[in-house]
PDB file of C-alpha atoms in Angstrom:
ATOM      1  CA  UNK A 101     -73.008  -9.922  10.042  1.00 73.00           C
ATOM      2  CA  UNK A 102     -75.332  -8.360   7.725  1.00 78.00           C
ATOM      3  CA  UNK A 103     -77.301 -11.619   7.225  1.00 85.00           C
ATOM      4  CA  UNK A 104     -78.129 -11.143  10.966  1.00 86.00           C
ATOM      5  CA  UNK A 105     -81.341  -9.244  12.291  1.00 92.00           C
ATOM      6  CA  UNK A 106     -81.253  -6.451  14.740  1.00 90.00           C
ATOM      7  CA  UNK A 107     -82.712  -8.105  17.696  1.00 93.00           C
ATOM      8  CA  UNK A 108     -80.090 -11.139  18.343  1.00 93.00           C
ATOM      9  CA  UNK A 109     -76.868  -7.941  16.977  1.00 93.00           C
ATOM     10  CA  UNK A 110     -77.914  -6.389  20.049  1.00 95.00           C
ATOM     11  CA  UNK A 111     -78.828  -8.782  22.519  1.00 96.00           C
ATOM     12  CA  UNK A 112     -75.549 -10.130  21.537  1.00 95.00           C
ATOM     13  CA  UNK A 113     -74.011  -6.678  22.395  1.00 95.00           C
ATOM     14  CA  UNK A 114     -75.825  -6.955  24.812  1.00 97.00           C
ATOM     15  CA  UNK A 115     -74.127 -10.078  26.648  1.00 97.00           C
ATOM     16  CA  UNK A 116     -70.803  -8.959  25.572  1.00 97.00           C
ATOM     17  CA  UNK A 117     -71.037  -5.991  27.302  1.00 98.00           C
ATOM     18  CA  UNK A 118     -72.083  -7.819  30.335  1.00 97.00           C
ATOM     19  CA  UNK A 119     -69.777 -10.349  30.476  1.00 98.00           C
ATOM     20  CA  UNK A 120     -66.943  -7.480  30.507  1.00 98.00           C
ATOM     21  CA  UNK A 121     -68.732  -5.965  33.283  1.00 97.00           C
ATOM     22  CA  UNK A 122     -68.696  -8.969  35.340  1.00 98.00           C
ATOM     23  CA  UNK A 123     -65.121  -9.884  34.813  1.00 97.00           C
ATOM     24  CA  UNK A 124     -64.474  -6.075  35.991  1.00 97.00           C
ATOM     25  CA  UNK A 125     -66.603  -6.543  38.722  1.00 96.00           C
ATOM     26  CA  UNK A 126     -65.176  -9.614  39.645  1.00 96.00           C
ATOM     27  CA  UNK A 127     -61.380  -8.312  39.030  1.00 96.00           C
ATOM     28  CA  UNK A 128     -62.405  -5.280  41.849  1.00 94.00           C
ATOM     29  CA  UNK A 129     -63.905  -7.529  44.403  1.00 94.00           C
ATOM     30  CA  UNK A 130     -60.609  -9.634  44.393  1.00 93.00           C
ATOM     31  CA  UNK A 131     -58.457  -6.702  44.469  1.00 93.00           C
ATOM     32  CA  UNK A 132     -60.326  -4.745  47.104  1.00 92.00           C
ATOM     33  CA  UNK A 133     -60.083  -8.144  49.313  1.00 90.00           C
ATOM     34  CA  UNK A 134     -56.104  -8.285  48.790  1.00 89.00           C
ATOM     35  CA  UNK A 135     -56.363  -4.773  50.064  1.00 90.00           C
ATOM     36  CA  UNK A 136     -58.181  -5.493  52.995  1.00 85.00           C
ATOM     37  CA  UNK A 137     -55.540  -8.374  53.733  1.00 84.00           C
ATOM     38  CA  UNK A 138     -52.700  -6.224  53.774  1.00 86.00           C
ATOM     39  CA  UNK A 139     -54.152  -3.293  55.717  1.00 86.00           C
ATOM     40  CA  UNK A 140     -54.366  -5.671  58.727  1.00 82.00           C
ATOM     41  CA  UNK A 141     -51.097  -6.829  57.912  1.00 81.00           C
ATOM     42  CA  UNK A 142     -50.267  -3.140  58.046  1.00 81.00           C
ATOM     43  CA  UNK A 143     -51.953  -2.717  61.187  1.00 78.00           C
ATOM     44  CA  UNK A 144     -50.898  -5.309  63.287  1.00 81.00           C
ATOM     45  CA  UNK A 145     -47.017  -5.963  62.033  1.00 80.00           C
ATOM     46  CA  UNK A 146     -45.548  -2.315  61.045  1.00 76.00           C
ATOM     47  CA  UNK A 147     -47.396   0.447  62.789  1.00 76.00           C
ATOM     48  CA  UNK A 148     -46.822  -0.777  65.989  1.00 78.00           C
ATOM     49  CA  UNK A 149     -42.982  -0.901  65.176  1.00 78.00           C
ATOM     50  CA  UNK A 150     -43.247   2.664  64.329  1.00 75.00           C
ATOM     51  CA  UNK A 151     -44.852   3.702  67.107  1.00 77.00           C
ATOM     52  CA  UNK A 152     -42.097   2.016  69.737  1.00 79.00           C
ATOM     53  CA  UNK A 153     -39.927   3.920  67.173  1.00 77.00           C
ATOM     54  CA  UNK A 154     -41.734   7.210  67.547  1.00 75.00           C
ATOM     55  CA  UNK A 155     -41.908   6.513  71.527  1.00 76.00           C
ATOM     56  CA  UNK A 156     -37.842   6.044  71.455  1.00 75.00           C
ATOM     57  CA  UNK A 157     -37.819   8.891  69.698  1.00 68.00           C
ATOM     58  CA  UNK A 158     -39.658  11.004  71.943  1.00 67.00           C
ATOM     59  CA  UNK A 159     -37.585   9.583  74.892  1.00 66.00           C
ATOM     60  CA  UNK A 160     -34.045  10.614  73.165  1.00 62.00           C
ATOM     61  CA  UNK A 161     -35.166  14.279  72.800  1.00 63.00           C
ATOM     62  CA  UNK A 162     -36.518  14.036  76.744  1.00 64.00           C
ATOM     63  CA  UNK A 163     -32.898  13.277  77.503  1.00 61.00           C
ATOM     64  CA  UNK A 164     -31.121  16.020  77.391  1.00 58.00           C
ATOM     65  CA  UNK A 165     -33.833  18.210  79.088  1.00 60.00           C
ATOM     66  CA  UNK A 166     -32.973  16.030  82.539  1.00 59.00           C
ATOM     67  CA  UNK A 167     -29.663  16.784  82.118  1.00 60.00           C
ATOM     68  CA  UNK A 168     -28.408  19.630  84.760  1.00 68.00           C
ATOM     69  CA  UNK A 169     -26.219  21.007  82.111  1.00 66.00           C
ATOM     70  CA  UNK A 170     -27.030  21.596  78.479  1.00 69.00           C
ATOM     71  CA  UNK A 171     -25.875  19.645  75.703  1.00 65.00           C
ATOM     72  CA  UNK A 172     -22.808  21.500  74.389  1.00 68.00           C
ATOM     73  CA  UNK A 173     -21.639  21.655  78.066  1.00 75.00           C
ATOM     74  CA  UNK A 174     -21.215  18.059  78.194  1.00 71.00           C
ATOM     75  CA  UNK A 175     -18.045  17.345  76.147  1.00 73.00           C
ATOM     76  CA  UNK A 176     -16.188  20.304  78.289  1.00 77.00           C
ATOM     77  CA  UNK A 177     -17.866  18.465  81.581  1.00 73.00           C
ATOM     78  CA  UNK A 178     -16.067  15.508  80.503  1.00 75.00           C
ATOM     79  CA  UNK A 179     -13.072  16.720  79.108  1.00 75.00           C
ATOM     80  CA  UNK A 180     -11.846  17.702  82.634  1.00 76.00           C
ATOM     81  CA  UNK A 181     -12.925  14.759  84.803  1.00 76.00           C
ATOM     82  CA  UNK A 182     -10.647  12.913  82.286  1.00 76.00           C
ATOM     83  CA  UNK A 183      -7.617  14.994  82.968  1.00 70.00           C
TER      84      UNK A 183
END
């Protein structure tokens, strides 16, 4: 390496340092489009099972509010229409 001018050391710096650049840009680019993939796998496939989740949810905790008794009532209510 000391036989070696300047000039062509750093131009071949240089075109190390942008070859390692470009496989890092490359490496991103692929990763951030395996991203994308799976968000609209996300999207489409499990949010909309967790929203029919979050809608049965909601409906179970409307259910005992229609009741005409409350909650705790219930077991005595049918305690004695099984006697």
């Amino acid at each position: 390496m000391k036989n070696i001018k300047l000039g062509p050391k750093l131009i071949g710096g240089f075109c190390l340092t942008a070859i390692v650049a470009l496989a890092i840009g490359l490496s991103g680019i692929s990763g951030m489009r395996d991203l994308s993939e799976n968000m609209d796998d996300i999207g489409h496939v499990s949010l909309p099972s967790v929203e029919y989740l979050l809608r049965t949810k909601g409906s179970l905790a409307d259910l005992p509010t229609n009741l005409p008794f409350k909650p705790g009532q219930l077991l005595a209510v049918a305690k004695k229409l099984l006697r």
